[in-house]
Amino acid sequence: MTAASSLRSKDLLGTENLSAEEIGLILDTAESMRPIGERAIKKVPALRGRMVVNLFFESSTRTRFSFETAEKWLSADALSFAAKGSSVEKGESLLDTARNLQAMAPDLIVIRHSCPGVPHFLARNLRAGVVNAGDGAHEHPTQALLDALTIRRRFGRLEALRVVIAGDITHSRVARSNIWLLTRMGASVVVCAPPTLLPPRIEEMGVEATNDFDGALAGADVVMMLRMQLERQGTSFFPSTREYFKRYGLTAARLALARPEAVVMHPGPMNRGVEISSDVADSPRSLILEQVSNGVAVRMAVLYLLLTGHSWDGEPA
Ligand code: CP
């Protein structure tokens, strides 16, 4: 694989259309930016004078604060917008909101919205670059990139790893973005869920699909658990959370079915006792908080690459 030296677009809308070279460039850039977060003074002037607007129409802890941290560490001017308390509550449309913010000349807009396709709509209608921070059940590209960085740091590669993604696949933007990214990078992806939470024909995305969690775990290098997304489920997809945990919850006994060096991941927020037990979530095999730390590095890389159009050669002297 030849490393790309830039991204092809002004926007990062998903992983579906990212090439292996672009993914490699983002991960390598994130890797070289990680040390910034380990210093006493966590700031470099790389994006001084650039303005980023964080436009969050849906709740977030990790993604929003991670982008804000990345923007501050790179010295960008960051403005954060939450729909609650804004003129959206007076009925202002999404496009009018975005156009008014654009009139203040931001260079980049980071958007999270419950409606799939909103980042793509803004990217078509705004001069500023757009980063998708999660659009409904569609994509969450920076989550998949930080997951990939976390896996690559642990195993030194993504190729030929068996990654089991288990849980509410149907409603998961994290699953979709991870499937596209990991399969493109040569990992072997298995998705596992009850029949009601597994989209039909998902095998067409290049994954193995199963309802048998114990069987899926055999030989797994990475076990990525997904949150039960009750807010996106209009109806009940399983009899009870107790029943779900019994069949699909990751416990220490189940994890023993995976490879001895297998790691556990979760994008958060976790439902402890529903998809994962606390002893597994807090165990030494859990990379869950490492994922959060790597999220800042990945978002620094994405912001830098989109805003400067070239690769990171390290901090200017
Ligand atoms: N992983 C993730 O997207 O978490 P938040 O919803 O807290 O941003």
Short mmCIF file of C-alpha atoms and ligand atoms in Angstrom, two decimals:
data_model
loop_
_atom_site.label_atom_id
_atom_site.label_comp_id
_atom_site.label_asym_id
_atom_site.label_seq_id
_atom_site.Cartn_x
_atom_site.Cartn_y
_atom_site.Cartn_z
CA MET A 1 0.00 0.00 0.00
CA THR A 2 1.41 3.42 -0.99
CA ALA A 3 0.58 6.06 1.60
CA ALA A 4 -1.54 8.94 0.28
CA SER A 5 -0.22 12.42 1.04
CA SER A 6 -3.65 14.08 1.23
CA LEU A 7 -7.35 13.32 1.41
CA ARG A 8 -9.32 13.58 -1.84
CA SER A 9 -12.18 15.64 -0.45
CA LYS A 10 -12.83 18.76 1.64
CA ASP A 11 -15.18 16.58 3.74
CA LEU A 12 -15.09 13.38 5.78
CA LEU A 13 -18.59 11.98 5.46
CA GLY A 14 -18.04 8.26 5.95
CA THR A 15 -15.63 5.37 5.64
CA GLU A 16 -17.51 3.81 2.72
CA ASN A 17 -15.60 5.86 0.18
CA LEU A 18 -12.24 6.12 1.94
CA SER A 19 -9.43 4.28 0.19
CA ALA A 20 -6.99 2.06 2.09
CA GLU A 21 -4.31 4.69 1.38
CA GLU A 22 -6.43 7.49 2.89
CA ILE A 23 -7.22 5.37 5.95
CA GLY A 24 -3.49 4.65 6.31
CA LEU A 25 -2.70 8.36 6.03
CA ILE A 26 -5.20 9.29 8.76
CA LEU A 27 -3.99 6.54 11.10
CA ASP A 28 -0.31 7.38 10.53
CA THR A 29 -1.01 11.08 11.11
CA ALA A 30 -2.96 10.28 14.28
CA GLU A 31 -0.08 8.11 15.48
CA SER A 32 2.40 10.94 15.03
CA MET A 33 0.07 13.40 16.76
CA ARG A 34 -0.54 11.24 19.84
CA PRO A 35 2.54 12.57 21.69
CA ILE A 36 0.98 16.06 21.75
CA GLY A 37 -1.46 14.76 24.34
CA GLU A 38 1.34 13.40 26.51
CA ARG A 39 3.11 16.72 26.98
CA ALA A 40 2.81 19.14 29.89
CA ILE A 41 1.68 21.86 27.47
CA LYS A 42 -0.76 20.25 25.06
CA LYS A 43 -0.79 22.78 22.27
CA VAL A 44 0.78 23.23 18.84
CA PRO A 45 0.09 26.12 16.44
CA ALA A 46 -0.80 23.85 13.50
CA LEU A 47 -4.33 25.24 12.95
CA ARG A 48 -3.90 28.75 14.36
CA GLY A 49 -6.34 31.12 12.67
CA ARG A 50 -8.63 28.30 11.47
CA MET A 51 -12.21 28.21 12.72
CA VAL A 52 -14.17 25.04 13.42
CA VAL A 53 -17.86 24.93 14.36
CA ASN A 54 -19.10 21.88 16.26
CA LEU A 55 -22.76 21.54 15.37
CA PHE A 56 -24.38 18.93 17.61
CA PHE A 57 -28.10 18.26 17.13
CA GLU A 58 -27.87 15.01 19.11
CA SER A 59 -26.38 14.26 22.51
CA SER A 60 -22.73 13.30 22.82
CA THR A 61 -20.04 13.05 25.47
CA ARG A 62 -17.02 11.40 23.81
CA THR A 63 -17.27 12.67 20.23
CA ARG A 64 -18.07 16.27 21.08
CA PHE A 65 -15.43 16.71 23.78
CA SER A 66 -12.91 14.78 21.73
CA PHE A 67 -13.34 17.12 18.74
CA GLU A 68 -13.19 20.15 21.05
CA THR A 69 -10.01 18.83 22.68
CA ALA A 70 -8.44 18.14 19.27
CA GLU A 71 -9.32 21.65 18.08
CA LYS A 72 -7.82 23.24 21.20
CA TRP A 73 -4.62 21.18 21.06
CA LEU A 74 -4.13 22.26 17.43
CA SER A 75 -4.89 25.93 18.30
CA ALA A 76 -7.99 26.19 16.06
CA ASP A 77 -10.75 28.60 17.11
CA ALA A 78 -13.59 26.31 18.15
CA LEU A 79 -17.24 27.25 18.51
CA SER A 80 -19.70 24.72 19.86
CA PHE A 81 -23.36 24.74 19.04
CA ALA A 82 -26.02 22.69 20.77
CA ALA A 83 -29.50 22.70 19.24
CA LYS A 84 -31.00 23.16 22.68
CA GLY A 85 -30.78 26.83 23.56
CA SER A 86 -30.27 27.89 19.89
CA SER A 87 -32.74 29.42 17.42
CA VAL A 88 -33.54 25.89 16.23
CA GLU A 89 -35.94 25.97 19.18
CA LYS A 90 -37.69 28.93 17.46
CA GLY A 91 -38.15 26.85 14.30
CA GLU A 92 -35.07 27.83 12.27
CA SER A 93 -34.30 25.18 9.65
CA LEU A 94 -31.10 23.16 9.46
CA LEU A 95 -30.00 24.82 6.23
CA ASP A 96 -30.73 28.33 7.52
CA THR A 97 -28.84 27.53 10.71
CA ALA A 98 -25.87 26.24 8.74
CA ARG A 99 -25.92 29.16 6.27
CA ASN A 100 -25.97 31.67 9.12
CA LEU A 101 -23.05 29.96 10.79
CA GLN A 102 -21.23 29.87 7.45
CA ALA A 103 -21.70 33.66 7.18
CA MET A 104 -19.25 33.83 10.11
CA ALA A 105 -16.67 32.13 7.85
CA PRO A 106 -15.82 28.85 9.58
CA ASP A 107 -13.32 26.65 7.77
CA LEU A 108 -14.88 23.38 8.94
CA ILE A 109 -18.18 22.19 10.38
CA VAL A 110 -18.36 19.06 12.54
CA ILE A 111 -21.94 17.81 12.59
CA ARG A 112 -23.89 15.20 14.50
CA HIS A 113 -27.55 14.74 13.58
CA SER A 114 -30.17 12.05 14.10
CA CYS A 115 -31.11 12.11 10.40
CA PRO A 116 -28.94 10.03 8.02
CA GLY A 117 -27.48 12.10 5.18
CA VAL A 118 -27.49 15.50 6.91
CA PRO A 119 -23.67 15.85 6.73
CA HIS A 120 -23.81 15.04 3.00
CA PHE A 121 -26.54 17.66 2.50
CA LEU A 122 -24.44 20.30 4.26
CA ALA A 123 -21.32 19.31 2.34
CA ARG A 124 -23.20 19.94 -0.92
CA ASN A 125 -24.55 23.28 0.24
CA LEU A 126 -21.68 24.87 2.17
CA ARG A 127 -18.23 26.10 1.19
CA ALA A 128 -16.78 24.94 4.51
CA GLY A 129 -15.55 21.38 4.89
CA VAL A 130 -17.88 19.01 6.74
CA VAL A 131 -17.02 16.17 9.12
CA ASN A 132 -19.68 13.61 9.98
CA ALA A 133 -19.70 13.09 13.75
CA GLY A 134 -22.58 10.59 13.48
CA ASP A 135 -25.69 10.74 11.26
CA GLY A 136 -28.54 8.59 12.54
CA ALA A 137 -27.92 4.89 12.02
CA HIS A 138 -25.80 5.60 8.92
CA GLU A 139 -22.10 6.38 9.64
CA HIS A 140 -19.71 7.49 12.37
CA PRO A 141 -16.41 7.60 10.49
CA THR A 142 -14.15 9.06 13.18
CA GLN A 143 -15.33 6.34 15.61
CA ALA A 144 -14.29 3.64 13.13
CA LEU A 145 -10.95 5.39 12.56
CA LEU A 146 -10.22 5.59 16.28
CA ASP A 147 -11.25 1.95 16.65
CA ALA A 148 -8.84 1.04 13.85
CA LEU A 149 -6.03 3.03 15.46
CA THR A 150 -6.67 1.25 18.77
CA ILE A 151 -6.61 -2.19 17.12
CA ARG A 152 -3.53 -1.37 15.05
CA ARG A 153 -1.66 -0.12 18.12
CA ARG A 154 -2.39 -3.39 19.95
CA PHE A 155 -1.78 -5.88 17.12
CA GLY A 156 0.51 -3.87 14.82
CA ARG A 157 -1.86 -4.48 11.90
CA LEU A 158 -5.49 -4.75 10.82
CA GLU A 159 -5.04 -7.38 8.11
CA ALA A 160 -6.20 -10.93 8.83
CA LEU A 161 -7.55 -10.16 12.31
CA ARG A 162 -10.89 -11.70 13.25
CA VAL A 163 -13.07 -8.85 14.55
CA VAL A 164 -16.44 -9.78 16.04
CA ILE A 165 -18.93 -6.90 16.18
CA ALA A 166 -21.82 -7.89 18.42
CA GLY A 167 -25.03 -6.23 19.51
CA ASP A 168 -27.58 -3.93 17.94
CA ILE A 169 -26.17 -4.03 14.40
CA THR A 170 -29.35 -2.75 12.75
CA HIS A 171 -29.33 0.63 14.48
CA SER A 172 -25.56 1.08 14.66
CA ARG A 173 -23.67 3.69 12.66
CA VAL A 174 -20.53 2.45 14.42
CA ALA A 175 -21.03 -1.04 12.98
CA ARG A 176 -21.55 0.27 9.45
CA SER A 177 -18.46 2.52 9.50
CA ASN A 178 -16.34 -0.22 11.07
CA ILE A 179 -17.46 -2.83 8.56
CA TRP A 180 -16.47 -0.65 5.61
CA LEU A 181 -13.16 0.37 7.13
CA LEU A 182 -12.05 -2.97 8.54
CA THR A 183 -12.96 -5.02 5.47
CA ARG A 184 -11.16 -2.49 3.26
CA MET A 185 -8.06 -2.93 5.44
CA GLY A 186 -8.16 -6.71 5.14
CA ALA A 187 -9.67 -7.70 8.50
CA SER A 188 -12.15 -10.54 8.70
CA VAL A 189 -15.36 -9.16 10.22
CA VAL A 190 -18.10 -11.21 11.87
CA VAL A 191 -21.33 -9.48 12.90
CA CYS A 192 -23.46 -11.13 15.56
CA ALA A 193 -26.92 -10.24 16.87
CA PRO A 194 -30.34 -11.73 17.47
CA PRO A 195 -32.22 -12.14 14.15
CA THR A 196 -34.31 -9.04 14.93
CA LEU A 197 -31.20 -6.84 15.19
CA LEU A 198 -29.28 -8.11 12.16
CA PRO A 199 -30.10 -6.35 8.85
CA PRO A 200 -31.08 -8.68 6.00
CA ARG A 201 -28.37 -9.29 3.37
CA ILE A 202 -25.66 -7.75 5.55
CA GLU A 203 -23.28 -10.40 4.16
CA GLU A 204 -23.26 -8.28 0.97
CA MET A 205 -21.04 -5.86 2.92
CA GLY A 206 -18.34 -8.54 2.97
CA VAL A 207 -18.93 -9.84 6.50
CA GLU A 208 -19.94 -13.16 8.04
CA ALA A 209 -23.26 -12.87 9.91
CA THR A 210 -24.45 -15.09 12.74
CA ASN A 211 -26.90 -15.29 15.63
CA ASP A 212 -24.58 -17.60 17.58
CA PHE A 213 -22.44 -15.43 19.86
CA ASP A 214 -20.47 -18.29 21.42
CA GLY A 215 -19.61 -19.66 17.97
CA ALA A 216 -18.60 -16.21 16.70
CA LEU A 217 -16.19 -15.72 19.59
CA ALA A 218 -14.07 -18.76 18.72
CA GLY A 219 -10.79 -17.46 17.33
CA ALA A 220 -11.71 -13.79 17.79
CA ASP A 221 -8.86 -11.28 18.15
CA VAL A 222 -11.15 -8.33 18.82
CA VAL A 223 -14.61 -8.36 20.40
CA MET A 224 -16.37 -5.08 19.72
CA MET A 225 -19.58 -4.75 21.71
CA LEU A 226 -22.31 -2.36 20.63
CA ARG A 227 -24.77 -0.48 22.74
CA MET A 228 -28.41 -1.49 22.67
CA GLN A 229 -29.77 1.67 21.01
CA LEU A 230 -33.12 1.83 22.72
CA GLU A 231 -33.69 5.43 21.51
CA ARG A 232 -33.66 4.25 17.86
CA GLN A 233 -35.87 1.21 18.44
CA GLY A 234 -39.52 2.08 17.90
CA THR A 235 -40.58 -1.34 19.16
CA SER A 236 -39.18 -4.13 21.30
CA PHE A 237 -36.58 -6.26 19.49
CA PHE A 238 -35.94 -8.76 22.32
CA PRO A 239 -38.00 -10.14 25.20
CA SER A 240 -36.13 -8.44 28.07
CA THR A 241 -32.69 -7.02 28.84
CA ARG A 242 -32.13 -9.97 31.18
CA GLU A 243 -32.82 -12.42 28.37
CA TYR A 244 -30.62 -10.40 26.01
CA PHE A 245 -27.70 -10.39 28.44
CA LYS A 246 -28.04 -14.15 28.89
CA ARG A 247 -27.71 -14.81 25.13
CA TYR A 248 -25.64 -11.87 23.90
CA GLY A 249 -23.99 -10.22 26.90
CA LEU A 250 -20.18 -10.36 27.01
CA THR A 251 -19.16 -12.01 30.28
CA ALA A 252 -15.77 -13.27 31.44
CA ALA A 253 -16.90 -16.85 30.71
CA ARG A 254 -17.81 -15.91 27.13
CA LEU A 255 -14.63 -13.94 26.58
CA ALA A 256 -12.69 -17.11 27.45
CA LEU A 257 -13.98 -18.54 24.13
CA ALA A 258 -11.97 -15.93 22.19
CA ARG A 259 -8.20 -16.07 21.65
CA PRO A 260 -6.17 -15.64 24.86
CA GLU A 261 -4.83 -12.29 23.60
CA ALA A 262 -8.24 -11.04 22.43
CA VAL A 263 -9.24 -7.51 23.42
CA VAL A 264 -12.59 -5.96 24.22
CA MET A 265 -13.85 -2.73 22.73
CA HIS A 266 -17.00 -0.62 23.03
CA PRO A 267 -17.68 2.80 21.48
CA GLY A 268 -19.66 3.94 24.55
CA PRO A 269 -21.85 4.80 26.23
CA MET A 270 -22.10 1.30 27.73
CA ASN A 271 -25.19 -0.36 29.12
CA ARG A 272 -23.50 -2.41 31.84
CA GLY A 273 -25.36 -5.62 32.48
CA VAL A 274 -27.12 -5.45 29.07
CA GLU A 275 -24.44 -5.96 26.38
CA ILE A 276 -21.39 -6.21 28.65
CA SER A 277 -20.64 -7.15 32.24
CA SER A 278 -18.78 -4.70 34.45
CA ASP A 279 -15.94 -7.13 35.19
CA VAL A 280 -15.20 -7.43 31.44
CA ALA A 281 -15.62 -3.71 30.75
CA ASP A 282 -13.17 -2.84 33.54
CA SER A 283 -10.74 -5.73 32.94
CA PRO A 284 -7.13 -5.40 31.67
CA ARG A 285 -8.36 -6.80 28.33
CA SER A 286 -10.66 -3.84 27.84
CA LEU A 287 -9.40 -1.08 25.50
CA ILE A 288 -12.48 1.05 26.04
CA LEU A 289 -10.72 4.05 27.59
CA GLU A 290 -7.79 3.73 25.16
CA GLN A 291 -10.37 4.13 22.39
CA VAL A 292 -11.38 7.46 23.93
CA SER A 293 -7.76 8.69 24.16
CA ASN A 294 -7.08 7.60 20.57
CA GLY A 295 -10.19 9.49 19.52
CA VAL A 296 -8.49 12.81 20.19
CA ALA A 297 -5.47 11.84 18.06
CA VAL A 298 -7.68 10.66 15.20
CA ARG A 299 -9.73 13.85 15.29
CA MET A 300 -6.57 15.97 15.33
CA ALA A 301 -5.41 14.07 12.24
CA VAL A 302 -8.73 14.50 10.43
CA LEU A 303 -8.95 18.22 11.22
CA TYR A 304 -5.35 18.79 10.20
CA LEU A 305 -5.53 16.85 6.94
CA LEU A 306 -8.81 18.44 5.85
CA LEU A 307 -7.82 21.97 6.79
CA THR A 308 -4.27 22.06 5.48
CA GLY A 309 -4.59 19.68 2.54
CA HIS A 310 -1.23 18.09 3.21
CA SER A 311 0.45 15.56 5.44
CA TRP A 312 1.83 16.33 8.91
CA ASP A 313 5.59 16.75 8.98
CA GLY A 314 5.73 17.27 12.71
CA GLU A 315 5.58 20.44 14.70
CA PRO A 316 7.18 23.51 13.09
CA ALA A 317 10.40 24.54 14.83
N1 CP B 1 -18.93 6.88 20.78
C1 CP B 1 -19.72 7.94 20.76
O1 CP B 1 -20.12 8.43 19.69
O2 CP B 1 -20.03 8.46 22.01
P1 CP B 1 -20.85 9.79 22.24
O3 CP B 1 -22.27 9.54 21.78
O4 CP B 1 -20.76 10.07 23.71
O5 CP B 1 -20.23 10.88 21.42
#
